[in-house]
mmCIF file of C-alpha atoms in Angstrom:
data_model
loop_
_atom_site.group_PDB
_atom_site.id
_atom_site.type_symbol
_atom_site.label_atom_id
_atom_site.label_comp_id
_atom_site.label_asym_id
_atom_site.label_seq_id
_atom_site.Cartn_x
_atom_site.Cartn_y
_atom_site.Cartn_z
ATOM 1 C CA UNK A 1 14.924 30.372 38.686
ATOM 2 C CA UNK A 2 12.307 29.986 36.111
ATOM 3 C CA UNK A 3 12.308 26.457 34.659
ATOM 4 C CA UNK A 4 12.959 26.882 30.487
ATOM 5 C CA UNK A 5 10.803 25.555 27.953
ATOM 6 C CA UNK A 6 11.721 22.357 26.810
ATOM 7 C CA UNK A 7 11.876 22.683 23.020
ATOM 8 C CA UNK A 8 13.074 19.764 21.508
ATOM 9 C CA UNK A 9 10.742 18.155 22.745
ATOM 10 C CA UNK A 10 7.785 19.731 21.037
ATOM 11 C CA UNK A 11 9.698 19.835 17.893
ATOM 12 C CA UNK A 12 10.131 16.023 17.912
ATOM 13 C CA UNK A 13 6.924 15.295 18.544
ATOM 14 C CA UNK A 14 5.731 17.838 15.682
ATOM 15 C CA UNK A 15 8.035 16.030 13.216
ATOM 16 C CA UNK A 16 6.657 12.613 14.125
ATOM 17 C CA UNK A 17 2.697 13.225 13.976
ATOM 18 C CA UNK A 18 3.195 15.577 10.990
ATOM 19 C CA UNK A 19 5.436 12.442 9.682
ATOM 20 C CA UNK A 20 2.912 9.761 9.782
ATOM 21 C CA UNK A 21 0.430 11.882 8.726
ATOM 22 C CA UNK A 22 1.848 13.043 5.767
ATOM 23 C CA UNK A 23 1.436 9.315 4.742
ATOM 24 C CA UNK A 24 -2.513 9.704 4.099
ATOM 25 C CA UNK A 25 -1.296 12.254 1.396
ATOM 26 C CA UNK A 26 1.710 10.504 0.090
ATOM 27 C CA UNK A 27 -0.884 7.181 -0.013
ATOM 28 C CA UNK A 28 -2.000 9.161 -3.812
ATOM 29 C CA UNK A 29 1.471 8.704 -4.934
ATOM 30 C CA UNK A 30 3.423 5.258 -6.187
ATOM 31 C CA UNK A 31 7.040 6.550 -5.486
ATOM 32 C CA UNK A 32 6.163 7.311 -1.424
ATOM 33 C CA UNK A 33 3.339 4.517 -1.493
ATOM 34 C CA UNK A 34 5.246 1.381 -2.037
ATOM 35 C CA UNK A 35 7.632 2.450 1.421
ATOM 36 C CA UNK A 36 6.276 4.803 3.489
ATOM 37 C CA UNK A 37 9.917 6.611 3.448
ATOM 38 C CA UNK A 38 8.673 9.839 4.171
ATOM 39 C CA UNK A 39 7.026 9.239 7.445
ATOM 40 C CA UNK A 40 10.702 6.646 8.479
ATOM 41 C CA UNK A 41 12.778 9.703 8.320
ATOM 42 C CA UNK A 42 10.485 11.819 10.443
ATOM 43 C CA UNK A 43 10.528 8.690 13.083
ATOM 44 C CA UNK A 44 14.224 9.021 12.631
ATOM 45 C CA UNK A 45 14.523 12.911 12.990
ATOM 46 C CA UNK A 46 12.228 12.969 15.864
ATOM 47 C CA UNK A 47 13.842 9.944 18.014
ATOM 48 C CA UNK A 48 17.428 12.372 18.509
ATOM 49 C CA UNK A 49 14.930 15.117 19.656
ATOM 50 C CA UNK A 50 12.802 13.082 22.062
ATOM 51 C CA UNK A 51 16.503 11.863 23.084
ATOM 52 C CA UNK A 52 17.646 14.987 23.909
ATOM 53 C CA UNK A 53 14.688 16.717 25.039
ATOM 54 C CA UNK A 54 13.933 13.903 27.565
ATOM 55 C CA UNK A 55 17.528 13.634 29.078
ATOM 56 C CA UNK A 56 17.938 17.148 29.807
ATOM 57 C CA UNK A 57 14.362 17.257 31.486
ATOM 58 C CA UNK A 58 15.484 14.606 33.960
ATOM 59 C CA UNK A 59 19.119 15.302 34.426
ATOM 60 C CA UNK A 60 18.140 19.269 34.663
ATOM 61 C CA UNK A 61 14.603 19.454 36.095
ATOM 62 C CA UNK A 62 15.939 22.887 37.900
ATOM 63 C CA UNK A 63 16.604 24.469 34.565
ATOM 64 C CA UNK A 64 14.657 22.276 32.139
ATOM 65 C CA UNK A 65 10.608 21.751 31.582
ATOM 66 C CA UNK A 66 9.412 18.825 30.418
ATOM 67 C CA UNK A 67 9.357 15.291 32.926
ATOM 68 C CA UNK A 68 5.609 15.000 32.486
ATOM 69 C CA UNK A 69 4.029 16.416 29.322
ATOM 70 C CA UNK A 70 7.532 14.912 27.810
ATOM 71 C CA UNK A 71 6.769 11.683 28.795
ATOM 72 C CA UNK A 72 3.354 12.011 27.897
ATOM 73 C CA UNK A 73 4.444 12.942 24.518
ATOM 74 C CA UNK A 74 7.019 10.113 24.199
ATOM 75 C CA UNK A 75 4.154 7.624 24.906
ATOM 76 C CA UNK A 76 2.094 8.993 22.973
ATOM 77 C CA UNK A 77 4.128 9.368 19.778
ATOM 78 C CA UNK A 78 5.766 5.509 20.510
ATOM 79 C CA UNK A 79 1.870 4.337 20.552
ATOM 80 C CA UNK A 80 1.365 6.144 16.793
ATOM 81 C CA UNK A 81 4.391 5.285 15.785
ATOM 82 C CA UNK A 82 4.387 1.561 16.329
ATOM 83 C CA UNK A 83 0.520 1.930 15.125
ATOM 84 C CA UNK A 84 2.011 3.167 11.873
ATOM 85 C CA UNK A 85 4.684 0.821 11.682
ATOM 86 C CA UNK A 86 2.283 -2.097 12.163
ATOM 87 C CA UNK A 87 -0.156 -0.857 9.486
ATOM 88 C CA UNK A 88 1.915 0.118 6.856
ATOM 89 C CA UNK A 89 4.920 -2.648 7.094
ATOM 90 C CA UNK A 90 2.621 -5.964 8.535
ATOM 91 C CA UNK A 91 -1.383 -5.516 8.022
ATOM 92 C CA UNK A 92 -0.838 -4.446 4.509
ATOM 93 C CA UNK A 93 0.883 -7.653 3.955
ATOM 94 C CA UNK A 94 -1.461 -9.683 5.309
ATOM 95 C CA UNK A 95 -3.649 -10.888 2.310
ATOM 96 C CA UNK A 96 -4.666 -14.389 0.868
ATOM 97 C CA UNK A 97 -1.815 -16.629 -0.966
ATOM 98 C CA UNK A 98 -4.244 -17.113 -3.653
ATOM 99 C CA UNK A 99 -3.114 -20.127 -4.901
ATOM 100 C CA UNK A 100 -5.573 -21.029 -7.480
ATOM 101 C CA UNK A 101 -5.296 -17.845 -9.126
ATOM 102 C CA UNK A 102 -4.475 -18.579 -13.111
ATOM 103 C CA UNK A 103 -0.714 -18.602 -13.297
ATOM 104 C CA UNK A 104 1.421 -18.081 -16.619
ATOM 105 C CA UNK A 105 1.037 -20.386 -18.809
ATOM 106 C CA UNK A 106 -2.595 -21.203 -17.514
ATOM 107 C CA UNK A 107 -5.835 -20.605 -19.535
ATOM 108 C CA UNK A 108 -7.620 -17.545 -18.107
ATOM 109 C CA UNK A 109 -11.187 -18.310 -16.971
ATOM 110 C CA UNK A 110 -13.648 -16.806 -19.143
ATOM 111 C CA UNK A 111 -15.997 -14.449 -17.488
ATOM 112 C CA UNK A 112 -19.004 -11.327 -18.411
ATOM 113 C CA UNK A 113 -18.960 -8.236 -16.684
ATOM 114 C CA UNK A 114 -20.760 -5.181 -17.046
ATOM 115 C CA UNK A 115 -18.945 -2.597 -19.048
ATOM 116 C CA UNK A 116 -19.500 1.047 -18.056
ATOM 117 C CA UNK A 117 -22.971 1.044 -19.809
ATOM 118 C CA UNK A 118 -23.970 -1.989 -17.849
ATOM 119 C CA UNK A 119 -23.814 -3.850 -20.932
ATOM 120 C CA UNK A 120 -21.975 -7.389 -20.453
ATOM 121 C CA UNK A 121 -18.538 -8.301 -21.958
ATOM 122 C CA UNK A 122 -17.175 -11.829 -21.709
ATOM 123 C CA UNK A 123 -13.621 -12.164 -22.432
ATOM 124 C CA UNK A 124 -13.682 -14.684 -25.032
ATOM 125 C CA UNK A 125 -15.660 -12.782 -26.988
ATOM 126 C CA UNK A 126 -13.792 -10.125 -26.391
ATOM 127 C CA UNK A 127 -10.961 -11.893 -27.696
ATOM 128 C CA UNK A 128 -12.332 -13.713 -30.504
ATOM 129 C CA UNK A 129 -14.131 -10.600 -32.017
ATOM 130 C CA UNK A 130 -11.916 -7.518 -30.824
ATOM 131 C CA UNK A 131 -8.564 -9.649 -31.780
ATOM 132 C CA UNK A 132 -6.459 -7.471 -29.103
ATOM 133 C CA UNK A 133 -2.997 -7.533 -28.462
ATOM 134 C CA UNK A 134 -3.484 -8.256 -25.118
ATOM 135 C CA UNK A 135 -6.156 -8.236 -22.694
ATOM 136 C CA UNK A 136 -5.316 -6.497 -18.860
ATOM 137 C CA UNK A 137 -7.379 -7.452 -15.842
ATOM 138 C CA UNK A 138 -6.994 -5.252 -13.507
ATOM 139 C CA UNK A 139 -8.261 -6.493 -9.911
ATOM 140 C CA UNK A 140 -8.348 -2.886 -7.665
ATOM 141 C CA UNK A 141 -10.091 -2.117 -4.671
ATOM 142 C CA UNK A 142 -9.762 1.404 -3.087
ATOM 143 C CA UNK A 143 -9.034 4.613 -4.820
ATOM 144 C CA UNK A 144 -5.880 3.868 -6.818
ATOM 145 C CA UNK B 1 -15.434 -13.348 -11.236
ATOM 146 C CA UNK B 2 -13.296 -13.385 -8.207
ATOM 147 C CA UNK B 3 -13.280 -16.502 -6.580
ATOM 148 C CA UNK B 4 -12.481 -17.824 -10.417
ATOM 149 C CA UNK B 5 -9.738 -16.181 -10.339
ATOM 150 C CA UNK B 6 -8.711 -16.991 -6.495
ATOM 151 C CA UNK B 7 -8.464 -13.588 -5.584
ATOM 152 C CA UNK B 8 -10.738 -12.894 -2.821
ATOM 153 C CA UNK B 9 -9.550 -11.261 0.556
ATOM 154 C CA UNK B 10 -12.259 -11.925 3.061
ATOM 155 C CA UNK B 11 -12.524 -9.229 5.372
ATOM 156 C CA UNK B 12 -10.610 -7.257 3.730
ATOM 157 C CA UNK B 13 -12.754 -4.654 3.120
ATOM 158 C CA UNK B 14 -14.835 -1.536 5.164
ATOM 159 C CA UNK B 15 -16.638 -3.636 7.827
ATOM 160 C CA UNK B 16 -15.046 -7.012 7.190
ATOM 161 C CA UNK B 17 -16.350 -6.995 3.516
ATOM 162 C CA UNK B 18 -15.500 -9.279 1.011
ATOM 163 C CA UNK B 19 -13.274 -7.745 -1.325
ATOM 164 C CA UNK B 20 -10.734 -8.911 -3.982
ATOM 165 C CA UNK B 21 -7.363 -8.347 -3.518
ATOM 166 C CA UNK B 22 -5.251 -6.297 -5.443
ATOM 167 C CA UNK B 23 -3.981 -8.125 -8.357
ATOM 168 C CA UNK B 24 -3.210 -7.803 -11.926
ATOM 169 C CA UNK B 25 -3.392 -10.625 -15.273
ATOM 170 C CA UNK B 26 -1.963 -9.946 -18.482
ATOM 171 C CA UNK B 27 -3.755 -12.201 -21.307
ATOM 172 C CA UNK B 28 -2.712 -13.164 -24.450
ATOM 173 C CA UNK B 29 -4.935 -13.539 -27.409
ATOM 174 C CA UNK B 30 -5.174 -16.955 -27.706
ATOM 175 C CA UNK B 31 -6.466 -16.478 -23.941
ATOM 176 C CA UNK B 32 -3.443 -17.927 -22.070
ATOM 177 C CA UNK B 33 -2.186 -16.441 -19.020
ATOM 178 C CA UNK B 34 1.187 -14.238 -19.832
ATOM 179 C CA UNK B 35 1.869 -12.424 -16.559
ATOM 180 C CA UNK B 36 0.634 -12.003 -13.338
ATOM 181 C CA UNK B 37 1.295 -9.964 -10.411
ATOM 182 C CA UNK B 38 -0.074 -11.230 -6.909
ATOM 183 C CA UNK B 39 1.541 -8.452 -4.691
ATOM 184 C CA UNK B 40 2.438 -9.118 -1.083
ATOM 185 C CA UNK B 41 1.365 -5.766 -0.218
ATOM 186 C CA UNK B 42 -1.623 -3.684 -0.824
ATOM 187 C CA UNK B 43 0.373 -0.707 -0.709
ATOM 188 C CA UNK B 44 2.304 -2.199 -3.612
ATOM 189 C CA UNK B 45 0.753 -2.303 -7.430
ATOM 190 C CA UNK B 46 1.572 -3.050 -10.789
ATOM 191 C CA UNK B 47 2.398 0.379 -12.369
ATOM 192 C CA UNK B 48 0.990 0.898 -15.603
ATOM 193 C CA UNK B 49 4.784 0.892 -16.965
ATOM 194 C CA UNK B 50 4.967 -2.405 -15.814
ATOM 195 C CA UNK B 51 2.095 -3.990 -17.235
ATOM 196 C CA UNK B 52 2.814 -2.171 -21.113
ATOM 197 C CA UNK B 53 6.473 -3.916 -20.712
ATOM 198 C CA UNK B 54 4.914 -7.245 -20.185
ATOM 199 C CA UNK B 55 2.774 -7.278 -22.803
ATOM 200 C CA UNK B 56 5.440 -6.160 -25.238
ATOM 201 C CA UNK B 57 7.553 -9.084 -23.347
ATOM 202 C CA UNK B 58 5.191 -11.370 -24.986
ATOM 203 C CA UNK B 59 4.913 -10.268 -28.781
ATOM 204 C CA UNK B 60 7.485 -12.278 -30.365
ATOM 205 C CA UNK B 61 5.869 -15.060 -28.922
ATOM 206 C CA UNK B 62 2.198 -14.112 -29.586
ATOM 207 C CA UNK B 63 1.741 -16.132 -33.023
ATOM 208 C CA UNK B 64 2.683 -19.438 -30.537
ATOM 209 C CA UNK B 65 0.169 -18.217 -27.454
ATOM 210 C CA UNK B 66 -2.531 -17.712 -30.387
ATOM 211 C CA UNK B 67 -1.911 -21.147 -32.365
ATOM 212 C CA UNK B 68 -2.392 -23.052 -28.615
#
């Protein structure tokens, strides 16, 4: 008897690399930035698929494909996946306490950048001439 | 301009590079310090909404940030 194809599988593993993938699109957006929510429910989806896909290949290797390149594929998508999981929920919490930075309350330390033009602008004079509301210091790095 | 503000991330950049962290200030115009946001994630920023409600936070109280 001709051994079936082993579907579910494949389809998990689709879900799960298209999943974490998606995140280096959804990275341009704040609401799937913050949590990478998106890319969690295709590791959920896919984990029921693997599941099945898996236990039928071994309980049914007569009928069912799918021991080896399965298993590959599980590997495989439990390396990327705990990859993912590491990068977007610990390594892009690991930054500096910064505990001299100017808290509230705190005088801000003056400093001159170069504007756009390259000309300089130092906050208090900023402040002292301009008369803003408020001044915003942004501190960015990356595209957004 | 960074390390002033204590907001360097060594190695956090391409290639181990020195970069500054993500972080955002909100100064009054007597020069004080009215909000800041030091995120524990870079994934995680002030949104612009955010920053426009703390600065209106602090207007009643502006004339007393100025006079300091």
């Amino acid at each position: 008897m001709k051994r079936s194809w082993n579907a579910p599988i494949w389809i998990g593993f689709l879900v799960l690399v298209a999943g974490l993938f998606s995140y280096h699109f959804l990275l341009r957006f704040p609401a799937t930035r913050d949590v990478p929510w998106v890319s969690l429910v295709a590791i959920a989806v896919a984990i029921p698929f693997f599941a099945v896909g898996l236990a039928r290949a071994f309980r049914e290797p007569q009928r069912y494909r799918g021991r080896i390149g399965g298993t590959i594929a599980a590997v495989v998508a439990l390396g990327l996946t705990g990859f993912f999981l590491y990068a977007t929920l610990v390594g892009v919490r690991q930054i500096p306490a910064s505990k001299g930075a100017p808290q509230v309350g705190s005088r801000a330390p003056d400093f001159t950048l170069p504007d756009q033009d390259g000309n300089p602008v130092t906050l208090s004079r900023v402040i002292s001439e301009s008369k803003p509301a408020a001044v915003v210091l942004v501190f960015y790095r990356g595209f957004w | 301009m960074i390390r002033r503000y204590d907001v360097l991330h060594p190695g956090g950049g391409p290639g181990e590079a020195e970069i500054a962290r993500p972080a955002e200030f909100v100064i009054d115009p007597g020069g004080v310090v009215r909000w800041v946001n030091l995120t524990e994630s870079i994934l995680v920023r002030a949104r612009p909404e955010q920053v426009l409600a703390a600065v209106a936070a602090m207007g009643p109280a502006m004339a007393q940030g100025a006079g300091k």
